[in-house]
């Protein structure tokens, strides 16, 4: 019945070409996919591995870079610079092991002061909000010289009254700045502040993103933003295989993928949750919802703000129970029942059936 | 700043190749795009013009067929067979005017009893529900011999206890049956009932579709369904130009487009609303919402049922006012304020700022 047999989803080392020969061992320039993105960011494949907090460490980023993509280390909320520096060290060690194929020798000499492949992703609303946020950000730029940084909406652009914006500061250190947006208005603001590339995140993306009534689909958003600017535009959300990448390249210059890299051996995510991710789920099993954030915001010191207090997630008992009910009804349950305690226990046990767990896992790759 | 200048959106005659020379005047078979869809449905381009009630009449369908696509006449709720037959007559007259390029002479002899290009789309939950529904459906199949019929979810498949299903009845008359679905489970049911093609409608589509928390994006859904079956699969939602079509063809076999054909000279939609459609709107200006159906269901004798009581629409005063409020709050306003009267007046005047108007227009083409 199947038109084609879907390949088994395995936790394999990252291999973007489907052959071990091509990973980290050859320097076959003929295989470069030339798009405005690969040219501007000096990589061989129009693929970014998304900086997923708690999942995208130095090893994953390095393996993606070696395979020819742009591998991102997640700084997340950037509350502890030492955690990030540990992952940067893992990244640099891994990059030393085998010569990278992602960046050519010429490219390296062109940008001798930069870390040829290091790229770091920050959560926009929180990463610069601690007392040391700006100082730490500049320290990372100055001492680690990343090739690129990425900031995720909301609050992508930070512009102190008396200083450089976070975009301008990156440019001072020859670091390229990538903005991940969820709407046309955010894209316009990013373009106004002279970012170097835009990732358009659609509603079908896993993890945090715009509330579902405000979002657009990946291809619709990427297609429109691509017409607004001459800088590279990438699509994010629902893209997990070669056909999807080809589909994205019809309307823009590349793709940023998260969930697909969650499913890799190199991810630092919880293995128990990773097993949920690779089960035989379908489109019908996922949802974009604010309910997990509403619960999580009761427990966490850092609260995702409106309109990004929403995640793309696999359905579980919690989401199925509360879907269709109002935020006020859920709030009543939070205030007056054992819901929070049950949730905390489930979270501690990485129980995918009750807690936040499956929302962290987010979307099933459509292999 | 623009990477490319978007062409002006004009109310031009349908021309799927961008050159008048190719429309209804040549029989250049080299320009056939061979996909499982074009082969199975004997047309030259992998494009369906969606059967939009009140918009897709015989003229639009005929012009699309002549340009090489599969043009659908909308039967809508199919409450009045004479209206449909009038459009079929317009279709047949228009098809006589100039030789069609969509179907080759060979194809015609192959199916001499069929109307070579006639295709009709029905709304699944309502079209067969009148006392004469089944009789009228069989009459259309028997006397007009359409090449294809389409049924739209919910209730695509109708299976009387003691007779043929609507799919089997179509097949009795050598008519191919197309199912338009919004979910994997609906696709599975359609495949089980041996439909001949599936259109996967994503959340970004204009007009009626699955409630936003239940839907998937066009490409994600089309990609998954395409792997479930060997019959042709088409994508619908957010597809309005060649790049989008190319994008769809990376994951499936063709595209069904609605809003783009709303913007054509041949559409029978209200010209005042059509003007709204071609304004400079963006992704940020559209929403999928149940609010229009909640109001409309108070006024109409035919009520769109859960979970399809939702439309993709351009925002207007009404949607902006009620977005974020609960269904109960809107119901209170319906019951206790002048909302329904204001809405009826606006609808009568085709006022796009208050009523249902913009929801009929639905999505702005992303030219």
PDB file of C-alpha atoms in Angstrom, chain B residues 36-304:
ATOM      1  CA  UNK B  36       0.390  10.593 -10.722  1.00  0.00           C
ATOM      2  CA  UNK B  37      -2.424  13.156 -10.576  1.00  0.00           C
ATOM      3  CA  UNK B  38      -2.217  14.464 -14.154  1.00  0.00           C
ATOM      4  CA  UNK B  39      -1.944  10.920 -15.486  1.00  0.00           C
ATOM      5  CA  UNK B  40      -4.873   9.552 -13.473  1.00  0.00           C
ATOM      6  CA  UNK B  41      -7.123  12.561 -14.083  1.00  0.00           C
ATOM      7  CA  UNK B  42      -6.064  13.194 -17.678  1.00  0.00           C
ATOM      8  CA  UNK B  43      -5.083  16.831 -17.384  1.00  0.00           C
ATOM      9  CA  UNK B  44      -1.951  18.704 -18.300  1.00  0.00           C
ATOM     10  CA  UNK B  45      -1.202  20.631 -15.107  1.00  0.00           C
ATOM     11  CA  UNK B  46      -1.216  19.330 -11.521  1.00  0.00           C
ATOM     12  CA  UNK B  47      -3.690  22.004 -10.459  1.00  0.00           C
ATOM     13  CA  UNK B  48      -7.291  21.843  -9.243  1.00  0.00           C
ATOM     14  CA  UNK B  49      -9.378  24.987  -8.914  1.00  0.00           C
ATOM     15  CA  UNK B  50     -11.268  24.415  -5.676  1.00  0.00           C
ATOM     16  CA  UNK B  51     -15.089  24.225  -5.742  1.00  0.00           C
ATOM     17  CA  UNK B  52     -15.812  27.324  -3.635  1.00  0.00           C
ATOM     18  CA  UNK B  53     -19.553  27.727  -3.049  1.00  0.00           C
ATOM     19  CA  UNK B  54     -20.789  30.941  -4.676  1.00  0.00           C
ATOM     20  CA  UNK B  55     -17.441  31.537  -6.364  1.00  0.00           C
ATOM     21  CA  UNK B  56     -16.557  28.580  -8.583  1.00  0.00           C
ATOM     22  CA  UNK B  57     -19.087  28.520 -11.421  1.00  0.00           C
ATOM     23  CA  UNK B  58     -19.028  26.984 -14.869  1.00  0.00           C
ATOM     24  CA  UNK B  59     -16.996  29.752 -16.484  1.00  0.00           C
ATOM     25  CA  UNK B  60     -14.114  29.546 -13.992  1.00  0.00           C
ATOM     26  CA  UNK B  61     -14.074  25.747 -14.157  1.00  0.00           C
ATOM     27  CA  UNK B  62     -14.036  25.776 -17.967  1.00  0.00           C
ATOM     28  CA  UNK B  63     -11.240  28.328 -18.190  1.00  0.00           C
ATOM     29  CA  UNK B  64      -9.120  26.298 -15.760  1.00  0.00           C
ATOM     30  CA  UNK B  65      -9.763  23.133 -17.777  1.00  0.00           C
ATOM     31  CA  UNK B  66      -8.801  24.880 -20.991  1.00  0.00           C
ATOM     32  CA  UNK B  67      -5.580  26.090 -19.416  1.00  0.00           C
ATOM     33  CA  UNK B  68      -4.741  22.489 -18.549  1.00  0.00           C
ATOM     34  CA  UNK B  69      -5.891  22.141 -14.942  1.00  0.00           C
ATOM     35  CA  UNK B  70      -8.867  20.401 -13.382  1.00  0.00           C
ATOM     36  CA  UNK B  71     -11.593  23.025 -12.947  1.00  0.00           C
ATOM     37  CA  UNK B  72     -14.263  22.310 -10.358  1.00  0.00           C
ATOM     38  CA  UNK B  73     -17.823  23.616 -10.343  1.00  0.00           C
ATOM     39  CA  UNK B  74     -19.112  24.080  -6.792  1.00  0.00           C
ATOM     40  CA  UNK B  75     -22.333  22.254  -5.945  1.00  0.00           C
ATOM     41  CA  UNK B  76     -21.952  23.627  -2.406  1.00  0.00           C
ATOM     42  CA  UNK B  77     -24.645  22.307  -0.072  1.00  0.00           C
ATOM     43  CA  UNK B  78     -26.443  21.019  -3.210  1.00  0.00           C
ATOM     44  CA  UNK B  79     -29.869  22.189  -2.055  1.00  0.00           C
ATOM     45  CA  UNK B  80     -30.969  23.240  -5.549  1.00  0.00           C
ATOM     46  CA  UNK B  81     -29.978  21.049  -8.468  1.00  0.00           C
ATOM     47  CA  UNK B  82     -31.176  23.614 -11.021  1.00  0.00           C
ATOM     48  CA  UNK B  83     -28.489  26.081  -9.912  1.00  0.00           C
ATOM     49  CA  UNK B  84     -25.825  23.458 -10.470  1.00  0.00           C
ATOM     50  CA  UNK B  85     -27.228  22.487 -13.862  1.00  0.00           C
ATOM     51  CA  UNK B  86     -27.175  26.124 -14.941  1.00  0.00           C
ATOM     52  CA  UNK B  87     -23.455  26.279 -14.163  1.00  0.00           C
ATOM     53  CA  UNK B  88     -22.881  22.967 -15.943  1.00  0.00           C
ATOM     54  CA  UNK B  89     -24.535  24.495 -19.009  1.00  0.00           C
ATOM     55  CA  UNK B  90     -22.272  27.563 -18.806  1.00  0.00           C
ATOM     56  CA  UNK B  91     -19.320  25.185 -18.492  1.00  0.00           C
ATOM     57  CA  UNK B  92     -20.311  23.139 -21.545  1.00  0.00           C
ATOM     58  CA  UNK B  93     -20.948  26.258 -23.648  1.00  0.00           C
ATOM     59  CA  UNK B  94     -17.574  27.723 -22.720  1.00  0.00           C
ATOM     60  CA  UNK B  95     -15.824  24.447 -23.470  1.00  0.00           C
ATOM     61  CA  UNK B  96     -17.309  24.475 -26.981  1.00  0.00           C
ATOM     62  CA  UNK B  97     -15.946  27.940 -27.765  1.00  0.00           C
ATOM     63  CA  UNK B  98     -12.289  27.061 -28.157  1.00  0.00           C
ATOM     64  CA  UNK B  99     -10.753  23.611 -28.280  1.00  0.00           C
ATOM     65  CA  UNK B 100      -9.464  22.643 -24.874  1.00  0.00           C
ATOM     66  CA  UNK B 101      -5.782  22.006 -24.343  1.00  0.00           C
ATOM     67  CA  UNK B 102      -6.266  20.242 -21.060  1.00  0.00           C
ATOM     68  CA  UNK B 103      -7.381  16.898 -22.444  1.00  0.00           C
ATOM     69  CA  UNK B 104      -5.877  15.319 -25.503  1.00  0.00           C
ATOM     70  CA  UNK B 105      -7.895  13.775 -28.343  1.00  0.00           C
ATOM     71  CA  UNK B 106      -6.679  10.345 -27.313  1.00  0.00           C
ATOM     72  CA  UNK B 107      -7.931  10.875 -23.803  1.00  0.00           C
ATOM     73  CA  UNK B 108     -11.344  11.874 -25.122  1.00  0.00           C
ATOM     74  CA  UNK B 109     -11.803   8.717 -27.158  1.00  0.00           C
ATOM     75  CA  UNK B 110     -10.685   6.708 -24.141  1.00  0.00           C
ATOM     76  CA  UNK B 111     -13.621   7.975 -22.103  1.00  0.00           C
ATOM     77  CA  UNK B 112     -16.259   8.679 -24.713  1.00  0.00           C
ATOM     78  CA  UNK B 113     -19.200   8.427 -22.319  1.00  0.00           C
ATOM     79  CA  UNK B 114     -17.771  10.941 -19.857  1.00  0.00           C
ATOM     80  CA  UNK B 115     -17.941  14.695 -20.078  1.00  0.00           C
ATOM     81  CA  UNK B 116     -14.266  15.029 -20.824  1.00  0.00           C
ATOM     82  CA  UNK B 117     -13.546  17.771 -18.300  1.00  0.00           C
ATOM     83  CA  UNK B 118     -16.598  18.314 -16.097  1.00  0.00           C
ATOM     84  CA  UNK B 119     -15.794  18.068 -12.385  1.00  0.00           C
ATOM     85  CA  UNK B 120     -18.081  18.939  -9.484  1.00  0.00           C
ATOM     86  CA  UNK B 121     -17.380  19.535  -5.800  1.00  0.00           C
ATOM     87  CA  UNK B 122     -19.851  18.799  -3.000  1.00  0.00           C
ATOM     88  CA  UNK B 123     -19.848  19.762   0.684  1.00  0.00           C
ATOM     89  CA  UNK B 124     -19.813  16.393   2.390  1.00  0.00           C
ATOM     90  CA  UNK B 125     -21.971  16.905   5.458  1.00  0.00           C
ATOM     91  CA  UNK B 126     -24.888  18.613   3.690  1.00  0.00           C
ATOM     92  CA  UNK B 127     -24.999  17.730  -0.012  1.00  0.00           C
ATOM     93  CA  UNK B 128     -26.661  14.343   0.394  1.00  0.00           C
ATOM     94  CA  UNK B 129     -28.779  15.211   3.424  1.00  0.00           C
ATOM     95  CA  UNK B 130     -31.891  16.599   1.701  1.00  0.00           C
ATOM     96  CA  UNK B 131     -34.762  14.226   0.805  1.00  0.00           C
ATOM     97  CA  UNK B 132     -33.673  14.402  -2.850  1.00  0.00           C
ATOM     98  CA  UNK B 133     -29.936  14.437  -2.142  1.00  0.00           C
ATOM     99  CA  UNK B 134     -29.070  10.910  -3.229  1.00  0.00           C
ATOM    100  CA  UNK B 135     -31.452  10.941  -6.189  1.00  0.00           C
ATOM    101  CA  UNK B 136     -30.042  14.255  -7.398  1.00  0.00           C
ATOM    102  CA  UNK B 137     -26.480  13.021  -6.921  1.00  0.00           C
ATOM    103  CA  UNK B 138     -27.158   9.946  -9.047  1.00  0.00           C
ATOM    104  CA  UNK B 139     -28.972  12.085 -11.633  1.00  0.00           C
ATOM    105  CA  UNK B 140     -25.891  14.294 -11.991  1.00  0.00           C
ATOM    106  CA  UNK B 141     -23.631  11.274 -12.328  1.00  0.00           C
ATOM    107  CA  UNK B 142     -25.917   9.595 -14.864  1.00  0.00           C
ATOM    108  CA  UNK B 143     -26.882  12.544 -17.036  1.00  0.00           C
ATOM    109  CA  UNK B 144     -23.802  14.752 -16.905  1.00  0.00           C
ATOM    110  CA  UNK B 145     -21.153  12.046 -16.540  1.00  0.00           C
ATOM    111  CA  UNK B 146     -18.577  14.149 -14.715  1.00  0.00           C
ATOM    112  CA  UNK B 147     -14.960  13.123 -15.009  1.00  0.00           C
ATOM    113  CA  UNK B 148     -14.591  13.645 -11.268  1.00  0.00           C
ATOM    114  CA  UNK B 149     -16.540  14.564  -8.148  1.00  0.00           C
ATOM    115  CA  UNK B 150     -15.034  15.912  -4.946  1.00  0.00           C
ATOM    116  CA  UNK B 151     -16.430  15.627  -1.430  1.00  0.00           C
ATOM    117  CA  UNK B 152     -15.138  17.842   1.352  1.00  0.00           C
ATOM    118  CA  UNK B 153     -14.802  16.821   5.012  1.00  0.00           C
ATOM    119  CA  UNK B 154     -16.536  16.322   7.374  1.00  0.00           C
ATOM    120  CA  UNK B 155     -18.632  13.325   6.282  1.00  0.00           C
ATOM    121  CA  UNK B 156     -16.855  12.621   3.031  1.00  0.00           C
ATOM    122  CA  UNK B 157     -18.027   9.023   2.818  1.00  0.00           C
ATOM    123  CA  UNK B 158     -21.742   8.164   2.893  1.00  0.00           C
ATOM    124  CA  UNK B 159     -22.603   4.489   3.124  1.00  0.00           C
ATOM    125  CA  UNK B 160     -26.335   3.668   3.221  1.00  0.00           C
ATOM    126  CA  UNK B 161     -27.140   0.381   4.947  1.00  0.00           C
ATOM    127  CA  UNK B 162     -28.587  -1.213   1.850  1.00  0.00           C
ATOM    128  CA  UNK B 163     -26.746   0.368  -1.037  1.00  0.00           C
ATOM    129  CA  UNK B 164     -23.632   1.697  -2.636  1.00  0.00           C
ATOM    130  CA  UNK B 165     -21.533   4.368  -0.972  1.00  0.00           C
ATOM    131  CA  UNK B 166     -21.198   7.739  -2.682  1.00  0.00           C
ATOM    132  CA  UNK B 167     -17.747   6.569  -3.808  1.00  0.00           C
ATOM    133  CA  UNK B 168     -19.099   3.325  -5.267  1.00  0.00           C
ATOM    134  CA  UNK B 169     -21.966   5.152  -6.959  1.00  0.00           C
ATOM    135  CA  UNK B 170     -19.508   7.501  -8.661  1.00  0.00           C
ATOM    136  CA  UNK B 171     -17.456   4.532  -9.816  1.00  0.00           C
ATOM    137  CA  UNK B 172     -20.601   2.901 -11.283  1.00  0.00           C
ATOM    138  CA  UNK B 173     -20.701   5.839 -13.691  1.00  0.00           C
ATOM    139  CA  UNK B 174     -16.939   5.856 -14.322  1.00  0.00           C
ATOM    140  CA  UNK B 175     -16.584   9.060 -12.344  1.00  0.00           C
ATOM    141  CA  UNK B 176     -13.463   9.443 -10.236  1.00  0.00           C
ATOM    142  CA  UNK B 177     -13.911  10.378  -6.594  1.00  0.00           C
ATOM    143  CA  UNK B 178     -11.676  12.925  -4.839  1.00  0.00           C
ATOM    144  CA  UNK B 179     -11.758  13.314  -1.045  1.00  0.00           C
ATOM    145  CA  UNK B 180     -10.643  16.558   0.604  1.00  0.00           C
ATOM    146  CA  UNK B 181      -9.438  15.816   4.125  1.00  0.00           C
ATOM    147  CA  UNK B 182      -7.948  17.780   7.014  1.00  0.00           C
ATOM    148  CA  UNK B 183      -6.425  14.981   9.071  1.00  0.00           C
ATOM    149  CA  UNK B 184      -4.637  11.654   8.885  1.00  0.00           C
ATOM    150  CA  UNK B 185      -7.661   9.789  10.258  1.00  0.00           C
ATOM    151  CA  UNK B 186      -9.931  11.231   7.549  1.00  0.00           C
ATOM    152  CA  UNK B 187      -7.340  10.289   4.934  1.00  0.00           C
ATOM    153  CA  UNK B 188      -7.264   6.728   6.261  1.00  0.00           C
ATOM    154  CA  UNK B 189     -11.054   6.457   6.039  1.00  0.00           C
ATOM    155  CA  UNK B 190     -11.032   7.799   2.472  1.00  0.00           C
ATOM    156  CA  UNK B 191      -8.340   5.329   1.428  1.00  0.00           C
ATOM    157  CA  UNK B 192     -10.314   2.481   3.013  1.00  0.00           C
ATOM    158  CA  UNK B 193     -13.295   3.446   0.846  1.00  0.00           C
ATOM    159  CA  UNK B 194     -11.164   3.401  -2.307  1.00  0.00           C
ATOM    160  CA  UNK B 195     -11.297   7.037  -3.338  1.00  0.00           C
ATOM    161  CA  UNK B 196      -9.211   7.947  -6.392  1.00  0.00           C
ATOM    162  CA  UNK B 197      -7.310  10.947  -5.007  1.00  0.00           C
ATOM    163  CA  UNK B 198      -6.926  12.854  -1.760  1.00  0.00           C
ATOM    164  CA  UNK B 199      -6.604  16.598  -1.277  1.00  0.00           C
ATOM    165  CA  UNK B 200      -4.896  17.473   2.014  1.00  0.00           C
ATOM    166  CA  UNK B 201      -6.204  20.783   3.306  1.00  0.00           C
ATOM    167  CA  UNK B 202      -3.878  22.525   5.751  1.00  0.00           C
ATOM    168  CA  UNK B 203      -4.761  25.033   8.468  1.00  0.00           C
ATOM    169  CA  UNK B 204      -3.509  27.901   6.328  1.00  0.00           C
ATOM    170  CA  UNK B 205      -6.290  27.377   3.779  1.00  0.00           C
ATOM    171  CA  UNK B 206      -8.959  30.024   3.320  1.00  0.00           C
ATOM    172  CA  UNK B 207     -12.596  29.194   4.022  1.00  0.00           C
ATOM    173  CA  UNK B 208     -13.964  26.245   5.946  1.00  0.00           C
ATOM    174  CA  UNK B 209     -11.605  23.718   7.480  1.00  0.00           C
ATOM    175  CA  UNK B 210     -10.672  21.987  10.716  1.00  0.00           C
ATOM    176  CA  UNK B 211     -10.617  24.032  13.932  1.00  0.00           C
ATOM    177  CA  UNK B 212      -7.124  25.382  14.349  1.00  0.00           C
ATOM    178  CA  UNK B 213      -6.115  23.168  17.268  1.00  0.00           C
ATOM    179  CA  UNK B 214      -6.946  20.062  15.222  1.00  0.00           C
ATOM    180  CA  UNK B 215      -5.428  20.994  11.879  1.00  0.00           C
ATOM    181  CA  UNK B 216      -1.961  20.553  10.452  1.00  0.00           C
ATOM    182  CA  UNK B 217      -0.033  22.644   7.994  1.00  0.00           C
ATOM    183  CA  UNK B 218      -0.553  21.873   4.312  1.00  0.00           C
ATOM    184  CA  UNK B 219       2.904  20.475   3.599  1.00  0.00           C
ATOM    185  CA  UNK B 220       3.123  18.375   6.781  1.00  0.00           C
ATOM    186  CA  UNK B 221      -0.255  16.748   6.106  1.00  0.00           C
ATOM    187  CA  UNK B 222       0.304  16.242   2.366  1.00  0.00           C
ATOM    188  CA  UNK B 223       3.737  14.779   3.029  1.00  0.00           C
ATOM    189  CA  UNK B 224       2.422  12.211   5.507  1.00  0.00           C
ATOM    190  CA  UNK B 225      -0.650  11.206   3.503  1.00  0.00           C
ATOM    191  CA  UNK B 226       1.493  10.841   0.399  1.00  0.00           C
ATOM    192  CA  UNK B 227       3.410   8.087   2.174  1.00  0.00           C
ATOM    193  CA  UNK B 228       0.251   6.244   3.185  1.00  0.00           C
ATOM    194  CA  UNK B 229      -1.108   5.554  -0.281  1.00  0.00           C
ATOM    195  CA  UNK B 230      -0.344   5.000  -3.943  1.00  0.00           C
ATOM    196  CA  UNK B 231      -3.247   7.169  -5.183  1.00  0.00           C
ATOM    197  CA  UNK B 232      -2.541  10.806  -6.127  1.00  0.00           C
ATOM    198  CA  UNK B 233      -2.274  13.235  -3.214  1.00  0.00           C
ATOM    199  CA  UNK B 234      -2.680  16.997  -3.596  1.00  0.00           C
ATOM    200  CA  UNK B 235      -1.945  19.868  -1.235  1.00  0.00           C
ATOM    201  CA  UNK B 236      -4.404  22.692  -0.473  1.00  0.00           C
ATOM    202  CA  UNK B 237      -3.865  25.826   1.595  1.00  0.00           C
ATOM    203  CA  UNK B 238      -1.425  28.707   1.174  1.00  0.00           C
ATOM    204  CA  UNK B 239      -0.597  27.821  -2.432  1.00  0.00           C
ATOM    205  CA  UNK B 240      -1.043  30.690  -4.873  1.00  0.00           C
ATOM    206  CA  UNK B 241       1.917  30.866  -7.253  1.00  0.00           C
ATOM    207  CA  UNK B 242       4.416  28.780  -9.150  1.00  0.00           C
ATOM    208  CA  UNK B 243       6.945  28.604  -6.326  1.00  0.00           C
ATOM    209  CA  UNK B 244       4.303  27.297  -3.965  1.00  0.00           C
ATOM    210  CA  UNK B 245       3.221  24.718  -6.513  1.00  0.00           C
ATOM    211  CA  UNK B 246       6.840  23.614  -6.941  1.00  0.00           C
ATOM    212  CA  UNK B 247       7.104  23.415  -3.165  1.00  0.00           C
ATOM    213  CA  UNK B 248       4.005  21.190  -3.014  1.00  0.00           C
ATOM    214  CA  UNK B 249       5.304  18.943  -5.786  1.00  0.00           C
ATOM    215  CA  UNK B 250       8.330  18.131  -3.618  1.00  0.00           C
ATOM    216  CA  UNK B 251       6.057  16.267  -1.195  1.00  0.00           C
ATOM    217  CA  UNK B 252       2.998  15.241  -3.253  1.00  0.00           C
ATOM    218  CA  UNK B 253       1.421  15.161  -6.721  1.00  0.00           C
ATOM    219  CA  UNK B 254      -0.347  18.479  -7.208  1.00  0.00           C
ATOM    220  CA  UNK B 255      -2.197  21.370  -5.612  1.00  0.00           C
ATOM    221  CA  UNK B 256      -5.778  22.523  -5.176  1.00  0.00           C
ATOM    222  CA  UNK B 257      -6.071  26.302  -5.029  1.00  0.00           C
ATOM    223  CA  UNK B 258      -9.061  28.339  -3.922  1.00  0.00           C
ATOM    224  CA  UNK B 259      -8.290  31.920  -2.969  1.00  0.00           C
ATOM    225  CA  UNK B 260      -6.046  32.447  -6.000  1.00  0.00           C
ATOM    226  CA  UNK B 261      -9.024  31.671  -8.251  1.00  0.00           C
ATOM    227  CA  UNK B 262     -11.299  33.897  -6.160  1.00  0.00           C
ATOM    228  CA  UNK B 263      -9.043  36.668  -7.482  1.00  0.00           C
ATOM    229  CA  UNK B 264      -9.759  35.825 -11.109  1.00  0.00           C
ATOM    230  CA  UNK B 265     -12.117  37.622 -13.459  1.00  0.00           C
ATOM    231  CA  UNK B 266     -14.019  34.380 -13.946  1.00  0.00           C
ATOM    232  CA  UNK B 267     -15.018  33.931 -10.299  1.00  0.00           C
ATOM    233  CA  UNK B 268     -18.676  34.550  -9.468  1.00  0.00           C
ATOM    234  CA  UNK B 269     -17.881  35.950  -6.024  1.00  0.00           C
ATOM    235  CA  UNK B 270     -19.050  39.376  -4.870  1.00  0.00           C
ATOM    236  CA  UNK B 271     -16.826  41.997  -6.609  1.00  0.00           C
ATOM    237  CA  UNK B 272     -16.829  44.199  -3.497  1.00  0.00           C
ATOM    238  CA  UNK B 273     -15.319  41.382  -1.468  1.00  0.00           C
ATOM    239  CA  UNK B 274     -12.938  40.501  -4.258  1.00  0.00           C
ATOM    240  CA  UNK B 275     -11.488  44.001  -3.944  1.00  0.00           C
ATOM    241  CA  UNK B 276     -10.660  43.269  -0.290  1.00  0.00           C
ATOM    242  CA  UNK B 277      -8.951  40.089  -1.324  1.00  0.00           C
ATOM    243  CA  UNK B 278      -6.459  41.773  -3.625  1.00  0.00           C
ATOM    244  CA  UNK B 279      -5.405  44.489  -1.192  1.00  0.00           C
ATOM    245  CA  UNK B 280      -1.877  44.431   0.207  1.00  0.00           C
ATOM    246  CA  UNK B 281      -2.489  42.054   3.119  1.00  0.00           C
ATOM    247  CA  UNK B 282       0.077  39.728   4.692  1.00  0.00           C
ATOM    248  CA  UNK B 283       0.270  36.547   6.785  1.00  0.00           C
ATOM    249  CA  UNK B 284      -0.236  38.725   9.862  1.00  0.00           C
ATOM    250  CA  UNK B 285      -3.702  39.766   8.636  1.00  0.00           C
ATOM    251  CA  UNK B 286      -5.281  36.327   8.448  1.00  0.00           C
ATOM    252  CA  UNK B 287      -6.702  34.040  11.090  1.00  0.00           C
ATOM    253  CA  UNK B 288      -8.423  30.668  11.394  1.00  0.00           C
ATOM    254  CA  UNK B 289     -11.385  31.162  13.679  1.00  0.00           C
ATOM    255  CA  UNK B 290     -14.706  29.657  14.769  1.00  0.00           C
ATOM    256  CA  UNK B 291     -16.278  33.032  15.546  1.00  0.00           C
ATOM    257  CA  UNK B 292     -17.799  33.603  12.117  1.00  0.00           C
ATOM    258  CA  UNK B 293     -19.369  30.158  12.128  1.00  0.00           C
ATOM    259  CA  UNK B 294     -20.702  30.672  15.622  1.00  0.00           C
ATOM    260  CA  UNK B 295     -22.497  33.806  14.413  1.00  0.00           C
ATOM    261  CA  UNK B 296     -23.421  32.380  11.020  1.00  0.00           C
ATOM    262  CA  UNK B 297     -24.888  29.230  12.561  1.00  0.00           C
ATOM    263  CA  UNK B 298     -27.446  31.452  14.326  1.00  0.00           C
ATOM    264  CA  UNK B 299     -28.635  32.771  10.974  1.00  0.00           C
ATOM    265  CA  UNK B 300     -28.381  29.889   8.556  1.00  0.00           C
ATOM    266  CA  UNK B 301     -30.588  26.841   8.123  1.00  0.00           C
ATOM    267  CA  UNK B 302     -27.477  24.777   7.381  1.00  0.00           C
ATOM    268  CA  UNK B 303     -24.942  24.759  10.180  1.00  0.00           C
ATOM    269  CA  UNK B 304     -21.329  23.735   9.706  1.00  0.00           C
TER     270      UNK B 304
END
